[in-house]
Coordinates of C-alpha atoms and ligand atoms in Angstrom, one line a residue:
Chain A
X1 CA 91.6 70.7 -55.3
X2 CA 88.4 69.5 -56.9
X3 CA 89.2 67.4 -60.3
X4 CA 87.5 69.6 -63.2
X5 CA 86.2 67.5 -66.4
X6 CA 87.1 70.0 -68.8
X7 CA 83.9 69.9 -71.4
X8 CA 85.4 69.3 -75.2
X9 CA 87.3 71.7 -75.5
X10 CA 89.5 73.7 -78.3
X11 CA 92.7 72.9 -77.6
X12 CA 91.8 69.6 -78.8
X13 CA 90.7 70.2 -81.9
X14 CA 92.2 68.4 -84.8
X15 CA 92.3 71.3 -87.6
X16 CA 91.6 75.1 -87.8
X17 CA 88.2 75.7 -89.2
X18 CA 89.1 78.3 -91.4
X19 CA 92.6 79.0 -93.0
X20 CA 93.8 82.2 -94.4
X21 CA 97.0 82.5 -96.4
X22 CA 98.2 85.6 -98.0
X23 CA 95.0 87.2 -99.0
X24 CA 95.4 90.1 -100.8
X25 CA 92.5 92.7 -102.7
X26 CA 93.3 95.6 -104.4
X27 CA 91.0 97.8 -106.3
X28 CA 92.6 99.4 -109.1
X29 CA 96.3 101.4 -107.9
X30 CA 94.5 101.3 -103.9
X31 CA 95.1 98.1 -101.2
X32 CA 92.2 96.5 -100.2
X33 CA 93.6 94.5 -97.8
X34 CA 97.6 93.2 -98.3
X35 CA 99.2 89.4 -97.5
X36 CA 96.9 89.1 -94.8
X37 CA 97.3 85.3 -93.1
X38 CA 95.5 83.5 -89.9
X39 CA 94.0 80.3 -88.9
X40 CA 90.4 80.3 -87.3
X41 CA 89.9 77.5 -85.1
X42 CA 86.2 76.0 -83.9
X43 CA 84.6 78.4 -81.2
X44 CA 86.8 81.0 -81.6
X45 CA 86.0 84.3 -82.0
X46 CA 88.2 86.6 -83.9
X47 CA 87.4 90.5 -83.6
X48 CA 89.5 93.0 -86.9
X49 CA 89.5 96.7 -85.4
X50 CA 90.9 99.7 -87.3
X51 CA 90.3 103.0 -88.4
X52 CA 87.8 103.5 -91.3
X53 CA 89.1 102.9 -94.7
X54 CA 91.8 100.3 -93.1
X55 CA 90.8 97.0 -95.1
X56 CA 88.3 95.5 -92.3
X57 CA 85.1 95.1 -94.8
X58 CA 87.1 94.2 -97.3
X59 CA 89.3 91.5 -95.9
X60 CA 85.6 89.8 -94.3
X61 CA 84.1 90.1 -97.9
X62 CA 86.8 87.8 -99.2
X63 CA 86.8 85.3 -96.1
X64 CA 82.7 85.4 -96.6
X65 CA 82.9 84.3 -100.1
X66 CA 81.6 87.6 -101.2
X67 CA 84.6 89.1 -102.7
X68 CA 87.1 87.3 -104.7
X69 CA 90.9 88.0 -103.5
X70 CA 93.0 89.2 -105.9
X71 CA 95.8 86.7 -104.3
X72 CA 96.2 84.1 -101.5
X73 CA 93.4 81.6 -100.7
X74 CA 90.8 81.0 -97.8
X75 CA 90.5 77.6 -97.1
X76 CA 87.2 76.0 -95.2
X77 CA 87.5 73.2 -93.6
X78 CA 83.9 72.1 -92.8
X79 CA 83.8 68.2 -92.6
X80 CA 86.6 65.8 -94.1
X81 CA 88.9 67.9 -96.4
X82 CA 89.7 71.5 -96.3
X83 CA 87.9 73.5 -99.3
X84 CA 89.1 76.3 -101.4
X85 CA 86.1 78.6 -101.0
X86 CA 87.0 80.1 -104.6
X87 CA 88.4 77.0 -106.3
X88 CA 84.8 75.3 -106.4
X89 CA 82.1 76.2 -108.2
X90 CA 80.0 79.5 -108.5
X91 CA 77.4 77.3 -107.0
X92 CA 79.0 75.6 -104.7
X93 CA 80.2 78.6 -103.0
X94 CA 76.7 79.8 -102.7
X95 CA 75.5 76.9 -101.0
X96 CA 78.2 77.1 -98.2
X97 CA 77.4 80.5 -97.7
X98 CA 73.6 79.6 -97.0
X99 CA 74.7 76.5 -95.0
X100 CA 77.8 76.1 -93.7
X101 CA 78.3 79.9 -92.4
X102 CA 76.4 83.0 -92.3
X103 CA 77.0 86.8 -92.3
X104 CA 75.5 88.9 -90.5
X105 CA 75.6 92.6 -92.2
X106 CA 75.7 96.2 -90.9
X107 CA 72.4 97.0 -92.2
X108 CA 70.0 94.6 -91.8
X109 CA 68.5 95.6 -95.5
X110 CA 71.1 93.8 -96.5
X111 CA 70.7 90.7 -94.6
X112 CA 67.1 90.3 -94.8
X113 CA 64.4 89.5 -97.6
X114 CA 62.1 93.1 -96.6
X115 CA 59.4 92.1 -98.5
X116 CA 58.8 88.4 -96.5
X117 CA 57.2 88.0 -92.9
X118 CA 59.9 87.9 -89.7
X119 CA 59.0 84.3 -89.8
X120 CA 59.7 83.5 -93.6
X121 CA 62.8 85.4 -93.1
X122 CA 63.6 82.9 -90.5
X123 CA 61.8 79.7 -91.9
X124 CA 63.8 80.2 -95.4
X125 CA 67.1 79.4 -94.4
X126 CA 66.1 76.2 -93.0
X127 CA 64.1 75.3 -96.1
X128 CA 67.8 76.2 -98.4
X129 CA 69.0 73.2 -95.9
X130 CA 66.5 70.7 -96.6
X131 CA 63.9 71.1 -94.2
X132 CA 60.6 70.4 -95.1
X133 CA 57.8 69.9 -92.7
X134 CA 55.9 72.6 -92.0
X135 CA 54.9 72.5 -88.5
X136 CA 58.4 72.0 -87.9
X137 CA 60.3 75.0 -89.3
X138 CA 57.2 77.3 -87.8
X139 CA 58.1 75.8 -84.4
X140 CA 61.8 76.4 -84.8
X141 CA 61.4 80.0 -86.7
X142 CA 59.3 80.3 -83.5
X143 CA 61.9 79.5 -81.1
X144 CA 64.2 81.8 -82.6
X145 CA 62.3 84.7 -82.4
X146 CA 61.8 84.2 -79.0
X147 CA 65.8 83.7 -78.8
X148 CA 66.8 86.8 -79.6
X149 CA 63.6 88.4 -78.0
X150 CA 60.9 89.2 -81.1
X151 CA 57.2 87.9 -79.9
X152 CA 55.8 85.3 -81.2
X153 CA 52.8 88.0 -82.5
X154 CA 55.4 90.1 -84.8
X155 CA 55.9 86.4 -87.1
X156 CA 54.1 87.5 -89.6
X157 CA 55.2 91.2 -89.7
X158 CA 57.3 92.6 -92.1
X159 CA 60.7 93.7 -90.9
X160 CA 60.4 96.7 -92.4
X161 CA 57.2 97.2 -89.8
X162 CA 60.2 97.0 -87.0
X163 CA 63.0 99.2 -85.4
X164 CA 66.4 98.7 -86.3
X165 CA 67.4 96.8 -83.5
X166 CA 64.6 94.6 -84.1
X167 CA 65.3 94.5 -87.6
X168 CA 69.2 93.0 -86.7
X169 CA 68.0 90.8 -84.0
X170 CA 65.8 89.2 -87.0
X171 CA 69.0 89.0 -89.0
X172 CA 71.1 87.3 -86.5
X173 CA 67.7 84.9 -86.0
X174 CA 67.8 83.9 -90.0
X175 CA 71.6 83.4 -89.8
X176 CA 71.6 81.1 -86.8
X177 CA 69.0 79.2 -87.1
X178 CA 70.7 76.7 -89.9
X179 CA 73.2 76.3 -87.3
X180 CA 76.4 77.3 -88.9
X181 CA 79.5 76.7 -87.5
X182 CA 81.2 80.5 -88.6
X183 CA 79.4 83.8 -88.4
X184 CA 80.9 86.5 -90.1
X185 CA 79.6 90.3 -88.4
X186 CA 80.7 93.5 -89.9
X187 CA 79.9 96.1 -87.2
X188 CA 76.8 94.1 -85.8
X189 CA 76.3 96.7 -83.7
X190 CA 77.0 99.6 -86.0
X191 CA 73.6 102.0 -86.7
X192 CA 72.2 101.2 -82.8
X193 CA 71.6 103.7 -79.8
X194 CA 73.7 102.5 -77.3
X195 CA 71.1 100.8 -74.3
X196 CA 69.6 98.7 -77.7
X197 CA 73.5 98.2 -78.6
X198 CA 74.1 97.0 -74.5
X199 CA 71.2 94.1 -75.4
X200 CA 72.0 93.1 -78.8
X201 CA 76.2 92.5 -77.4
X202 CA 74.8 90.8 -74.6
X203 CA 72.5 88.7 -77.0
X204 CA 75.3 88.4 -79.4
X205 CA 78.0 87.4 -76.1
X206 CA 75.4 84.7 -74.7
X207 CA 74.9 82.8 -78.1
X208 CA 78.4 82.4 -79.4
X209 CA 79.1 81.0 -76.0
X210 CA 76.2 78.6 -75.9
X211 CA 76.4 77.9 -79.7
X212 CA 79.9 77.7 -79.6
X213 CA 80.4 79.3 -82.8
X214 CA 83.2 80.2 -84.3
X215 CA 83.4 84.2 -85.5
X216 CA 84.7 86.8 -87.2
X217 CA 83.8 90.2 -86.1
X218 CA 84.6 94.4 -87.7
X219 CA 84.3 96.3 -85.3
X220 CA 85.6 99.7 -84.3
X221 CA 84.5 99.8 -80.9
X222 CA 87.3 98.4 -78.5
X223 CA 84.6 97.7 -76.0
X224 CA 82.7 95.7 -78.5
X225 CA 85.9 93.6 -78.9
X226 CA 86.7 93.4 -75.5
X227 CA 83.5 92.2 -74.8
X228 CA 83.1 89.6 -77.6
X229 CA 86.3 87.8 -78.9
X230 CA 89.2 86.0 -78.2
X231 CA 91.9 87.1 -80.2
X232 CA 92.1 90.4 -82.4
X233 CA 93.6 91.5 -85.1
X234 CA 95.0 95.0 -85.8
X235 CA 94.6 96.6 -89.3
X236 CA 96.4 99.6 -90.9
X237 CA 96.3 100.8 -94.2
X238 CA 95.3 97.0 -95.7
X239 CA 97.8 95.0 -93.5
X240 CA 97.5 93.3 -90.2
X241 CA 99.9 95.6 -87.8
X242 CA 99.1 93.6 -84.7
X243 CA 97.9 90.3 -83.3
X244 CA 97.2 88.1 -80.5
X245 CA 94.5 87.9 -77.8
X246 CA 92.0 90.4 -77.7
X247 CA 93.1 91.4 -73.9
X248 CA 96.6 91.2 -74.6
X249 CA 96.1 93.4 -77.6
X250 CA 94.1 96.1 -75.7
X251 CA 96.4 95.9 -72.5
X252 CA 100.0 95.5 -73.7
X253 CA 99.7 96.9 -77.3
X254 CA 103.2 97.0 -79.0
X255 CA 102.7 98.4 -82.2
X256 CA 102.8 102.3 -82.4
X257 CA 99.1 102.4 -84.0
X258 CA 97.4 100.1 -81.3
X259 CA 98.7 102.4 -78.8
X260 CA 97.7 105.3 -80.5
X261 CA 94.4 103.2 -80.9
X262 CA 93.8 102.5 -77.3
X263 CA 94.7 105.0 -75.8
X264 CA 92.2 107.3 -77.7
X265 CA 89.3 105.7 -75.8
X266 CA 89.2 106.4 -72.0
X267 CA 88.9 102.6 -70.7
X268 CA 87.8 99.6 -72.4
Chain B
X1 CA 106.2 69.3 -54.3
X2 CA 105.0 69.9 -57.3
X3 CA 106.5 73.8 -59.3
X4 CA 103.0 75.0 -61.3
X5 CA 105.2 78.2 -61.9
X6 CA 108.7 78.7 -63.2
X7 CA 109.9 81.9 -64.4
X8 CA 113.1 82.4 -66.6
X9 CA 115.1 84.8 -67.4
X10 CA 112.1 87.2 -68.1
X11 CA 112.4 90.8 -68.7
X12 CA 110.0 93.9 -69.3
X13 CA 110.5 97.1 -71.3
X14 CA 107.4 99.2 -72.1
X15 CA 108.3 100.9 -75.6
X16 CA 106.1 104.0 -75.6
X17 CA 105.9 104.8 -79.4
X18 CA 103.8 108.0 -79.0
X19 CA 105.3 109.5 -76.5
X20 CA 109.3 109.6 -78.7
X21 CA 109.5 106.3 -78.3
X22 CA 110.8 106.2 -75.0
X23 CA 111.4 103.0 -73.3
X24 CA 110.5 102.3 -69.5
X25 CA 112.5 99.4 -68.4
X26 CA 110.6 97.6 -65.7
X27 CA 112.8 94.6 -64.8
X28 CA 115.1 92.1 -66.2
X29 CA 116.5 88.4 -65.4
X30 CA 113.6 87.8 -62.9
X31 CA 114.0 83.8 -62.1
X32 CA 111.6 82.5 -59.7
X33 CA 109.4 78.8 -59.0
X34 CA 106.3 78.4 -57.3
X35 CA 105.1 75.1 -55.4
X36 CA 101.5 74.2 -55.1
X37 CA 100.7 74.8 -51.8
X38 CA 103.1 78.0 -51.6
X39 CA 102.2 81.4 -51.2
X40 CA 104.4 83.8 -52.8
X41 CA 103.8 87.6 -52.3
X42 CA 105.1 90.1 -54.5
X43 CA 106.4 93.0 -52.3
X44 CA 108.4 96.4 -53.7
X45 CA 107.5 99.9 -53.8
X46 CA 104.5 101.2 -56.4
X47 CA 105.5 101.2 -59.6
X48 CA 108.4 98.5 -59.0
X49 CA 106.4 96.3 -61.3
X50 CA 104.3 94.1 -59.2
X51 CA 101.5 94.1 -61.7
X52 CA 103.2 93.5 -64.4
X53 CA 104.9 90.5 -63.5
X54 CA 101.5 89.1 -62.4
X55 CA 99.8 90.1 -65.3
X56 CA 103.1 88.7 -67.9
X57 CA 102.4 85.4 -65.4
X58 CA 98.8 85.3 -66.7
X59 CA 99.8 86.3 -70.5
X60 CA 97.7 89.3 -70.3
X61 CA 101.3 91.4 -70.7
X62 CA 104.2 90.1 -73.2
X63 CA 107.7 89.5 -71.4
X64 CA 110.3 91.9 -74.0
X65 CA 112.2 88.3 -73.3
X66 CA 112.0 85.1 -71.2
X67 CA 110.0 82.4 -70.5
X68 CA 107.2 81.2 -67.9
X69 CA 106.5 78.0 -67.7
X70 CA 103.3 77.0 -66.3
X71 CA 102.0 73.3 -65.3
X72 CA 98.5 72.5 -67.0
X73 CA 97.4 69.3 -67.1
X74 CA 100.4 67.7 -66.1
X75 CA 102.4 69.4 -68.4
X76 CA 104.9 72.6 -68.9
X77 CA 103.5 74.8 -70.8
X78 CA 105.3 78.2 -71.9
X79 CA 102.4 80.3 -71.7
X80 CA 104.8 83.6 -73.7
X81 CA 104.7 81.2 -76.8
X82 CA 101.8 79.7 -76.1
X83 CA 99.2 80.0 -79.1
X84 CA 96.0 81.9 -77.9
X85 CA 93.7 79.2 -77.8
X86 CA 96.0 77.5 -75.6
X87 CA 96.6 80.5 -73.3
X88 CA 92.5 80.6 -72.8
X89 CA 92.6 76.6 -71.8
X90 CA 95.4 77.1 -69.8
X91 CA 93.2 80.1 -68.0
X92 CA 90.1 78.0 -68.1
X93 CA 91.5 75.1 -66.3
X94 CA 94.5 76.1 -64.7
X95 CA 95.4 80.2 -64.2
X96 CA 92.8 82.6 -62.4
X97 CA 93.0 86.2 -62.1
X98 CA 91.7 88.3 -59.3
X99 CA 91.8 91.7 -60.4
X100 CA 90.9 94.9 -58.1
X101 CA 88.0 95.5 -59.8
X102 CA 84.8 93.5 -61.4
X103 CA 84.5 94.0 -65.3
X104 CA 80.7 94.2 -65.0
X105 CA 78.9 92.7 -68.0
X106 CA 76.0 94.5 -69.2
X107 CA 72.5 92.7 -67.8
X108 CA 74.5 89.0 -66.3
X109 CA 73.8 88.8 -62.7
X110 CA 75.9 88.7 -59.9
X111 CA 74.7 84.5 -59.6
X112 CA 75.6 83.8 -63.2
X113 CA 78.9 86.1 -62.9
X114 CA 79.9 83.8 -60.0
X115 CA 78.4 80.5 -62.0
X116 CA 79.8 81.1 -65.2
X117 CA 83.3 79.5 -64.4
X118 CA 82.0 76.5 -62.9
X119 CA 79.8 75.7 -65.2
X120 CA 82.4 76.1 -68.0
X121 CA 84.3 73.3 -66.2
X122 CA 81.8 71.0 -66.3
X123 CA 80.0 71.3 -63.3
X124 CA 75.9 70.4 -63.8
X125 CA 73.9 73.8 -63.5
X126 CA 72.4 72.7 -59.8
X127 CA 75.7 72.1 -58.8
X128 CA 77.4 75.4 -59.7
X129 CA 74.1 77.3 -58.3
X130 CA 74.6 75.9 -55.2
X131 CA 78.2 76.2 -55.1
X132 CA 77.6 80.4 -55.8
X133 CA 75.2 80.7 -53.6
X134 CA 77.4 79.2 -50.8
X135 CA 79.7 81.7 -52.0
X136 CA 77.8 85.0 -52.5
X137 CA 76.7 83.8 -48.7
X138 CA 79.6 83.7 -47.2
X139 CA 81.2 87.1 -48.5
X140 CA 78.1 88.7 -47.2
X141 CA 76.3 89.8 -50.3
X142 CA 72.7 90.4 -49.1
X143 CA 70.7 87.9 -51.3
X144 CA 68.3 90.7 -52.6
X145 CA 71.1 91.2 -54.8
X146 CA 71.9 88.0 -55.7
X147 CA 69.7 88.2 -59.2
X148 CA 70.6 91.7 -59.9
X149 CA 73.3 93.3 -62.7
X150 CA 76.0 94.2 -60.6
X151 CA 76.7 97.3 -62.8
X152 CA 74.2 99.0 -60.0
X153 CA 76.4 98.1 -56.8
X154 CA 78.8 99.7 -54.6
X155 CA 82.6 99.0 -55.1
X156 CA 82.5 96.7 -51.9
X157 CA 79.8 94.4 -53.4
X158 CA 81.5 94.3 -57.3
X159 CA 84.4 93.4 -55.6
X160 CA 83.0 91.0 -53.1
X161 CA 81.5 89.4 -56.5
X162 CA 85.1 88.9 -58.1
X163 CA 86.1 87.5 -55.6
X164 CA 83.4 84.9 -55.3
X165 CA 83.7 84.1 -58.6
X166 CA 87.4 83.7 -58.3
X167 CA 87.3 81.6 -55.7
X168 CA 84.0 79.3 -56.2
X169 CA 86.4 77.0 -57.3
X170 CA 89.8 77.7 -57.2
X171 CA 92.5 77.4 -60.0
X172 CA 95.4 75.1 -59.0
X173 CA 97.1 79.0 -59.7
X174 CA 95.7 81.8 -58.4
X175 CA 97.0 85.4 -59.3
X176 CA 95.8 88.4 -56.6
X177 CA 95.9 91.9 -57.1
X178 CA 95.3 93.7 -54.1
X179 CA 92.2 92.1 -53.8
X180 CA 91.3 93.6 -50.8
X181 CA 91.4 97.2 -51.0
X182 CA 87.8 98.0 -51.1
X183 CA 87.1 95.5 -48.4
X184 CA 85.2 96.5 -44.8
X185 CA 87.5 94.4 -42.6
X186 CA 84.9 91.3 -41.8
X187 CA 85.3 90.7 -45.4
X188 CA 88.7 91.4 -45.4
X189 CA 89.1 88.4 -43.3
X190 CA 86.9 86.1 -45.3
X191 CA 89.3 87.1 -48.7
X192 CA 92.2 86.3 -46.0
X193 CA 90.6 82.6 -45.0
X194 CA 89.5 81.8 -48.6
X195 CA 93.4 82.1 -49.6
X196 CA 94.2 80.2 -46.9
X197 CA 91.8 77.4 -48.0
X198 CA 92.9 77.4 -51.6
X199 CA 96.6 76.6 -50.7
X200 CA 96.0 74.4 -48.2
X201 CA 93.5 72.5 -50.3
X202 CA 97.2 72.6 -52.9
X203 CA 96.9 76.0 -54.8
X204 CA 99.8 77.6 -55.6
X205 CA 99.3 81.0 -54.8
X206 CA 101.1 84.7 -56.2
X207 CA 99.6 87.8 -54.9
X208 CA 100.2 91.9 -54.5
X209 CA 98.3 92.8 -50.9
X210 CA 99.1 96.5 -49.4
X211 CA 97.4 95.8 -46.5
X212 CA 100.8 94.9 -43.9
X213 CA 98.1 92.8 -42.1
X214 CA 96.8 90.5 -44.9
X215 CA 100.2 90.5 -46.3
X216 CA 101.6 88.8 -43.1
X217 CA 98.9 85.9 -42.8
X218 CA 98.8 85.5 -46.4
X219 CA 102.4 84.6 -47.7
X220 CA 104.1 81.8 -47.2
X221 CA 107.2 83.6 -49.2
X222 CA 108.2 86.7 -50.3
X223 CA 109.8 88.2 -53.7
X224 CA 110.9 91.6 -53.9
X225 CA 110.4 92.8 -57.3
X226 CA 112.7 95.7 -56.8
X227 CA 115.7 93.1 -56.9
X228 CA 115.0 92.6 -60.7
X229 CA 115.2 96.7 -61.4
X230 CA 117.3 97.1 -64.9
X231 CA 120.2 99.1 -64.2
X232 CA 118.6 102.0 -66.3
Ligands
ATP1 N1 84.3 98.9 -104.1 C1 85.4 99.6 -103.9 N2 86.0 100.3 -104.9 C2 87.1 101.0 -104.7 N3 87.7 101.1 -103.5 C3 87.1 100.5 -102.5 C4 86.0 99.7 -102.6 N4 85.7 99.2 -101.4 C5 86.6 99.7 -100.6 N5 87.5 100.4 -101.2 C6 88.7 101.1 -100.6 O1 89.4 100.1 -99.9 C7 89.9 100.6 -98.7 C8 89.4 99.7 -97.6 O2 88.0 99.8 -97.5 P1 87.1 99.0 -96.5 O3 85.7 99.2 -96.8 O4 87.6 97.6 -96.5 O5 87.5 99.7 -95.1 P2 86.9 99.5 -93.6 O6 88.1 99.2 -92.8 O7 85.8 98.5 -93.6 O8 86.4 100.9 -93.2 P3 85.1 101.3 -92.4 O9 85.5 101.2 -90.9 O10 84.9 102.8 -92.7 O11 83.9 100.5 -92.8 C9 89.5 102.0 -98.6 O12 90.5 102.8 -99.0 C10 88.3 102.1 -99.6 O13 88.1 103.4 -100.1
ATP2 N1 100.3 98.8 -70.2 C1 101.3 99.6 -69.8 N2 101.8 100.4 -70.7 C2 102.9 101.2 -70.4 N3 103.5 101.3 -69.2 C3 103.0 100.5 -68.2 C4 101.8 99.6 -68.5 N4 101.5 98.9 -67.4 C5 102.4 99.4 -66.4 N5 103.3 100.3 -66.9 C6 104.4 100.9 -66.3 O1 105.2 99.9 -65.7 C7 105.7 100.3 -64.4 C8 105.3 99.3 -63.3 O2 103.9 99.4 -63.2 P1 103.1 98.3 -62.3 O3 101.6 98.6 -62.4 O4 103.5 97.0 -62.6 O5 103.6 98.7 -60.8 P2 103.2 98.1 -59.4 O6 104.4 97.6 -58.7 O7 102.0 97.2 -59.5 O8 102.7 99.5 -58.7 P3 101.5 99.7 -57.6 O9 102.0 99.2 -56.3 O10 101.3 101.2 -57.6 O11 100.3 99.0 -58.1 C9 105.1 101.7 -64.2 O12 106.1 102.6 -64.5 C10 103.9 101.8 -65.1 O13 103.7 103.1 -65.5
MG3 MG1 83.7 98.6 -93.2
MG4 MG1 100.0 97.3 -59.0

């Protein structure tokens, strides 16, 4: 048996990146999402499948720092001490969610500056981090264009001059490119044909694992999650029915709406 | 020798809630250790079970009760209660699957298929292409396919392409389901050889194999999962 050198790997890891505790959102009388708790550790990657109107969008708006939870807290741990996302300032907040994570939305309208050049779009986020020489963030804005396959020639289009695959392969350029360690992704995949869905998942499958990020992904496509995470979680009605890893989950489901859930799609 | 596997007191009911809630009872109490260097086969009739146990063993299904105990690192580990980063490590390092079929990824080659474990132990790039190549090689594959999506190939080749990724460096535990069934019978006999080398070389070995032929060259013990059917 050949000795393998295991490469640093999770299981080491001193603390979760990310912990949830009893997050709750309601809007008015209606449940968000209810008492919803996990940990998120570095490089994993979490998928939250359900049917529509089940919570998903609304739990990842609170982990994102979008939405305030109406109960529970989401704590970051980024370096040294864990963080209350909503116990710091407005300000700070905002500054985390340029830096030290990055959301990728369903439409890339929302994700993207329209009216700014592919490359700006790109170039910005490293500026919000500090960066300042020129040549330098064209070079890298560059690079990441060419990462998630836009040419070098489209830099100084606008995005609104590109498909909608483009258009979200831009977005997930301007969120990785500051190099956060926790991507958030509702439904990266979501307004796509399906061959320009195949290269986005493999894009999105080949940069997590080199990146090793750590990531939260909505998703209703069990294939999508299958393909993608680790672990999944199960959501019904606001709460979390059903967890564990993602190929446990879709093989041996236990509760009676992941069963009803996977057995609805002919094989993932 | 050293046990990698030990199996207590584990037990599976399927709970079907869609269907009335009825409850298939698969097996119960099933005790059983395996060595490094021992090769157990799983025999009974189809649908005693066989999969399941292999896939509880790799924490793909969820025993209704019991434990497994697996030996990563040096160390025990109950992969039921295992959290699932640790059951991923635990499969990274220590645990492989070979499943009947390839789960092709869309646009990965059959190369980087066959790489990609290596090369997430450690190994340097050169060295893991190498190692494939060897591999793909000596199950046959013409090389013309070597670079191509295996989403395009016949079952033979997607299956000869598990197989070398299973076994381009073997897992001190290796799980086999009937890994053989779409095999011509040159590369029947490679499958049968590269076993062979994996337990010698100290892996502890659990397989399912129809084939009466394979079955005999391949086990060095045998478990009859039909012993552990719940009185129903
Ligand atoms: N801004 C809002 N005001 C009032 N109710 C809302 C609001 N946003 C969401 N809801 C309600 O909260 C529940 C959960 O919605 P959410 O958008 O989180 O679902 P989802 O799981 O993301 O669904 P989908 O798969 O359709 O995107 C739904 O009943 C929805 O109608
Ligand atoms: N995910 C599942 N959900 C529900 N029932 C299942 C599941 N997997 C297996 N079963 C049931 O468990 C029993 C044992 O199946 P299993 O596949 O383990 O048998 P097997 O011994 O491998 O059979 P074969 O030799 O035909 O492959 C069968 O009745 C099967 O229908
Ligand atoms: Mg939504
Ligand atoms: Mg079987």
């Amino acid at each position: 048996m050949t000795v393998h050198v295991s490469p640093p790997d999770a299981a080491l890891d001193p603390a979760p990146l990310l912990s949830i505790a009893r997050v709750s959102r309601f809007y008015g009388e209606r449940i968000g999402c209810a008492d919803v708790s996990f940990e998120l550790w570095p490089g994993e990657v979490l998928g939250i499948v359900g049917e529509s109107g089940s919570g998903k969008s609304t739990l990842l708006r609170c982990l994102a720092g979008i939405d305030r939870p109406d109960a529970g807290e989401v704590l970051f741990r980024g370096s040294g001490q864990p963080l209350d996302i909503y116990s710091v300032a407005e300000q700070e907040r905002r500054r985390l969610m340029r830096t030290a994570w990055g959301i990728v939305h369903q439409n890339p309208r929302d994700g993207l500056r329209m009216d700014v050049s592919a490359g700006g779009n790109v170039g910005e986020r490293l500026m919000d981090r500090g960066d300042r020489h020129y040549g330098q963030i064209r070079e890298r804005a560059l690079d990441w264009l060419a990462r998630v396959e836009i040419a070098g020639e489209r830099m100084d289009d606008r995005p609104r001059q590109f498909s909608g695959g483009m258009q979200q392969r831009l977005q997930i350029a301007r969120v990785l490119v500051s190099e956060p360690k926790l991507v958030f992704m509702d439904e990266p995949t979501g307004g796509l044909d399906v061959s320009v869905q195949a290269r986005l998942l493999d894009l999105l499958r080949v940069l997590v694992r080199d990146l090793g990020l750590a990531a939260i992904i909505v998703t209703h496509d069990l294939a999508v999650a299958r393909l993608l995470t680790d672990r999944l979680m199960v959501m019904k009605d606001g709460h979390v029915v059903e967890q564990g890893l993602t190929d446990q989950v879709l093989d041996d489901p236990h509760h009676a709406y992941t069963q009803l859930l996977t057995s609805a799609v002919l094989s993932v | 020798m050293t046990t990698m596997i030990h199996v207590e007191n584990v037990a599976k009911t399927f709970t079907l809630h869609n269907q009335g809630g009825v409850r298939l009872p698969v097996f119960d109490a099933v005790n059983f250790s395996v060595a490094a260097g021992e090769a157990l086969v799983l025999a009974g009739a189809s649908g005693a079970g066989k999969s399941s146990l292999l896939r509880i063993l790799y924490g793909n299904y969820r025993p209704t009760s019991g434990h497994i105990h697996i030996t990563h690192a040096g160390r025990a580990i109950d992969i039921v209660a295992a959290v699932p980063r640790t059951v991923l490590d635990i499969r990274r390092r220590t645990l492989g699957f070979v499943s009947q079929f390839l789960r092709v990824i869309p646009r990965v080659s059959a190369l980087d298929i066959v790489r990609d474990p290596v090369l997430a132990r450690g190994m340097s790039p050169e060295q893991a292409t190498a190692r494939a190549q060897a591999m793909l090689a000596r199950l046959n594959l013409p090389e013309r396919l070597w670079n191509l999506a295996p989403a395009t190939f016949s079952g033979g080749e997607q299956q000869r392409v598990n197989i070398a990724r299973s076994f381009v460096d073997p897992s001190p535990i290796m799980l086999i389901d009937e890994p053989t069934a779409s095999l011509d019978a040159t590369n029947r006999d490679v499958v049968v050889e590269l076993i062979a080398e994996a337990r010698q070389n100290g892996a502890a070995i659990v397989g399912i194999f129809h084939d009466e032929a394979v079955r005999s060259q391949v086990a060095t013990r045998y478990l009859d999962i039909t012993d552990f059917r719940k009185a129903a």
